Structures are given as structure tokens and as C-alpha cells.
């Protein structure tokens, strides 16, 4: 008998399922809420949505919301002279507590543009909660092709981005794709990472 999946909350255990979850992503044009994308389940219920930076009018800033429109994550690209000289560009993801204050939950290191062409890995680290330790992840594959995975430090796939074959045959664009999230993995965290990937590669969330 298979054991119960370990729950690994980053934003909240509410977004960790005991079974594998397949969610659909549909990108929005920039004329709709400044771009971004909507995430739905098999029943077409909206689970998450990501506002493009056109909503905030702030470059390098993204918001992940739940199905009711409440903000779960504020994601900012770190700036400044020191950052400009750094090999890695950093993104910081902040969750909101019940009082509305922000707490750092993950950091994503984006290789410099010259490094992206050399297929250098994009790495993510999560901030430890009281009952867990810091975890390291990286992106394997190429997001614009909708063929990539988030893998943990032991090489296990925790989430996978792909396109159904029948959809790929009907649509030349990559506006609709699916994300498979493994049991116990925080889905809000996964889509926070995907929001940053979308921005890095100049897609729906980019100004």
C-alpha cells in the first residue's frame, strides 16, 4: 500500500493535495487585467490567477491570487546597483498573513541574459517554516516550449509543465497548457514560480 504523501507547504497546507493534481493554464491578453494568466481545475473552476504588471503599473512585480481574488503572493524582482552587477537576478516571493503583513517564502535566482542562452539552471530556495527545513529546487527544461519541470534537490519532479498533444495539434501558440503537481506539493508555490518564468521569458505577465 502506498504511503501518505509528505505535505510540503510553502504558502499554505491548504494548497497541498494528497493526490496528484492536473491544472490548466490559460494566458490572458494584455488588454485584460494587464495580462497574466488563469489557472483552472478539471471542472473549469478558477483556482489561481496571476495579474500581469500592467495592473499594478510596476515593472518586475507580480501578484498571485486565489479563486476569490484574494492576494496570496506578492512577487518582486530585486533591484539596485549591487543587483545590477550580480551574475544572478533575484526574485522574492512574499506571502500575506491574516493581518496583511508580508513574509518572505521563496527566492528565485534568474541567470543573467547571457547565461540563459547557455541553458544555465534557474534555482529556487524556500524559506523554512517552523516544522520544515529550507528546500532547494531548480528548473529543468525550457519554459517557452512548455516542456519543463520543477525538480527538488534529489532530482525528483515536483511539478511538470506540458501541453496535451491534441491541444498542441490544434493551436500553434502556447496560450493554453497544463501543469501536473505531485502529491503534497504546494500548488500556490508552483504557480508563483511559473509566474516568474512567464515574466522572465517576456510572456503574458511582462509589461
Coordinates of C-alpha atoms in Angstrom, one line a residue:
X1 CA 0.0 0.0 0.0
X2 CA 1.3 3.4 -1.0
X3 CA 2.3 5.7 1.9
X4 CA 0.7 9.0 2.5
X5 CA 2.4 11.9 0.6
X6 CA 4.5 14.2 2.7
X7 CA 3.0 17.7 2.8
X8 CA 5.4 20.4 1.9
X9 CA 3.6 23.8 2.4
X10 CA 5.4 26.9 1.3
X11 CA 2.5 29.3 1.3
X12 CA -0.2 27.1 3.0
X13 CA -1.0 23.5 3.5
X14 CA -4.4 24.4 2.1
X15 CA -2.8 24.1 -1.4
X16 CA -1.2 20.7 -0.8
X17 CA -3.2 17.8 -2.1
X18 CA -2.8 14.2 -1.0
X19 CA -3.0 13.2 -4.7
X20 CA -1.6 14.3 -8.0
X21 CA -3.4 17.4 -9.4
X22 CA -3.6 18.4 -13.1
X23 CA -4.4 22.1 -13.6
X24 CA -5.0 24.1 -16.8
X25 CA -3.4 27.5 -17.5
X26 CA -4.8 30.0 -20.0
X27 CA -2.9 33.2 -20.7
X28 CA -4.8 36.5 -20.9
X29 CA -4.1 39.2 -23.4
X30 CA -2.6 42.4 -22.0
X31 CA -5.8 44.3 -22.6
X32 CA -7.4 42.1 -19.9
X33 CA -6.2 42.9 -16.4
X34 CA -2.8 43.8 -17.8
X35 CA -2.1 40.3 -19.0
X36 CA -1.2 37.4 -16.7
X37 CA -3.0 34.0 -16.7
X38 CA -5.8 32.0 -15.1
X39 CA -5.5 28.5 -13.6
X40 CA -8.5 26.2 -13.5
X41 CA -9.2 22.6 -12.5
X42 CA -10.9 19.9 -14.5
X43 CA -14.3 21.4 -13.6
X44 CA -13.2 24.8 -15.0
X45 CA -13.2 26.3 -11.5
X46 CA -10.7 29.1 -11.1
X47 CA -8.1 28.0 -8.6
X48 CA -5.5 30.8 -9.1
X49 CA -4.9 33.8 -11.3
X50 CA -1.8 35.9 -11.8
X51 CA -2.1 39.6 -12.6
X52 CA 0.3 41.0 -15.1
X53 CA 2.3 44.0 -14.1
X54 CA 0.0 46.2 -16.2
X55 CA -2.5 46.1 -13.3
X56 CA -0.1 47.5 -10.8
X57 CA 1.8 49.6 -13.2
X58 CA 5.0 48.4 -11.5
X59 CA 7.6 46.7 -13.6
X60 CA 9.0 43.5 -12.1
X61 CA 6.1 43.0 -9.7
X62 CA 3.5 40.2 -9.9
X63 CA 0.5 39.1 -7.7
X64 CA -0.8 35.5 -7.4
X65 CA -4.4 35.4 -6.2
X66 CA -6.8 32.6 -5.2
X67 CA -10.0 31.8 -6.9
X68 CA -11.8 34.5 -4.9
X69 CA -9.4 37.2 -6.0
X70 CA -7.6 37.4 -2.6
X71 CA -3.8 38.0 -2.8
X72 CA -1.7 35.0 -1.8
X73 CA 1.7 36.1 -3.1
X74 CA 3.4 39.3 -3.9
X75 CA 6.5 38.6 -6.1
X76 CA 9.1 41.3 -6.7
X77 CA 12.3 41.4 -8.7
X78 CA 15.0 42.7 -6.5
X79 CA 16.8 45.8 -7.9
X80 CA 19.6 48.2 -7.1
X81 CA 23.2 48.8 -8.2
X82 CA 24.5 45.7 -6.4
X83 CA 21.9 43.5 -8.0
X84 CA 22.6 45.0 -11.4
X85 CA 26.3 43.9 -11.1
X86 CA 25.3 40.5 -9.9
X87 CA 25.6 37.4 -12.1
X88 CA 22.1 36.3 -10.8
X89 CA 19.0 38.4 -10.8
X90 CA 16.8 37.6 -7.8
X91 CA 13.0 37.4 -7.3
X92 CA 11.5 37.4 -3.9
X93 CA 8.0 35.9 -3.1
X94 CA 6.1 37.2 -0.1
X95 CA 3.0 35.6 1.4
X96 CA 0.4 37.5 3.4
X97 CA -0.7 36.6 6.9
X98 CA -4.1 37.2 8.4
X99 CA -3.1 40.7 9.5
X100 CA -1.9 41.5 6.0
X101 CA 1.8 41.7 6.7
X102 CA 4.3 40.2 4.3
X103 CA 6.6 37.3 4.9
X104 CA 9.4 36.0 2.6
X105 CA 8.6 32.5 1.4
X106 CA 10.9 31.9 -1.6
X107 CA 13.8 33.3 -3.6
X108 CA 14.3 32.6 -7.3
X109 CA 17.7 33.2 -8.9
X110 CA 17.5 34.2 -12.5
X111 CA 20.7 33.7 -14.5
X112 CA 21.9 36.8 -16.5
X113 CA 20.6 37.0 -20.0
X114 CA 23.9 35.9 -21.5
X115 CA 23.7 32.8 -19.3
X116 CA 20.1 31.8 -20.3
X117 CA 21.4 31.0 -23.8
X118 CA 23.8 28.5 -22.3
X119 CA 20.9 26.7 -20.5
X120 CA 22.0 27.6 -17.0
X121 CA 19.6 26.4 -14.4
X122 CA 17.1 28.7 -12.7
X123 CA 17.2 27.9 -9.0
X124 CA 14.6 28.4 -6.2
X125 CA 15.0 28.2 -2.5
X126 CA 12.2 28.3 0.0
X127 CA 12.3 29.8 3.5
X128 CA 11.9 27.2 6.3
X129 CA 8.7 27.0 8.3
X130 CA 8.7 26.1 11.9
X131 CA 8.1 22.4 11.0
X132 CA 10.3 22.1 8.0
X133 CA 13.7 22.9 6.6
X134 CA 14.9 25.0 3.7
X135 CA 14.4 23.3 0.3
X136 CA 16.2 23.8 -3.0
X137 CA 14.6 23.4 -6.4
X138 CA 15.6 24.1 -10.0
X139 CA 14.0 24.4 -13.4
X140 CA 14.8 21.5 -15.8
X141 CA 13.8 22.2 -19.5
X142 CA 12.7 25.3 -21.4
X143 CA 9.5 27.1 -20.3
X144 CA 8.7 28.8 -23.6
X145 CA 8.4 25.4 -25.2
X146 CA 6.1 24.3 -22.4
X147 CA 8.4 21.4 -21.7
X148 CA 9.9 21.9 -18.3
X149 CA 9.8 20.7 -14.7
X150 CA 10.4 21.9 -11.2
X151 CA 12.7 19.4 -9.6
X152 CA 13.9 19.1 -6.0
X153 CA 17.5 18.7 -4.7
X154 CA 17.3 14.9 -5.1
X155 CA 16.2 15.1 -8.7
X156 CA 12.5 14.3 -8.1
X157 CA 10.0 16.1 -10.3
X158 CA 7.5 18.1 -8.1
X159 CA 5.7 19.8 -10.9
X160 CA 5.7 19.5 -14.7
X161 CA 4.6 21.9 -17.4
X162 CA 3.3 20.5 -20.7
X163 CA 0.8 20.7 -23.5
X164 CA -1.7 18.0 -24.3
X165 CA -1.0 16.5 -27.7
X166 CA -4.5 17.2 -29.1
X167 CA -4.2 20.9 -28.0
X168 CA -0.7 21.2 -29.5
X169 CA -2.1 19.9 -32.8
X170 CA -4.9 22.4 -32.8
X171 CA -3.1 25.5 -31.6
X172 CA 0.3 26.8 -32.8
X173 CA 0.5 29.2 -29.8
X174 CA 1.3 28.1 -26.3
X175 CA -1.5 30.1 -24.7
X176 CA -3.1 27.0 -23.1
X177 CA -1.0 24.4 -21.3
X178 CA -1.3 22.2 -18.2
X179 CA 0.7 21.8 -15.0
X180 CA 0.9 18.5 -13.2
X181 CA 1.6 19.0 -9.5
X182 CA 2.8 16.0 -7.5
X183 CA 1.1 14.9 -4.2
X184 CA 2.0 17.0 -1.1
X185 CA 3.5 19.9 -3.1
X186 CA 2.2 23.5 -2.5
X187 CA 0.3 24.4 -5.7
X188 CA 0.4 28.1 -4.9
X189 CA 4.2 28.0 -4.7
X190 CA 4.3 26.2 -8.0
X191 CA 2.3 28.8 -9.8
X192 CA 4.3 31.6 -8.1
X193 CA 7.4 30.1 -9.7
X194 CA 5.6 29.8 -13.1
X195 CA 4.5 33.4 -12.9
X196 CA 8.2 34.4 -12.6
X197 CA 9.1 32.1 -15.5
X198 CA 6.4 33.7 -17.6
X199 CA 7.8 37.2 -16.8
X200 CA 11.5 36.2 -17.4
X201 CA 10.7 34.9 -20.9
X202 CA 8.7 38.0 -21.8
X203 CA 5.2 36.4 -21.9
X204 CA 1.8 37.3 -20.6
X205 CA 2.9 38.9 -17.3
X206 CA 5.5 41.2 -18.8
X207 CA 4.8 44.9 -19.3

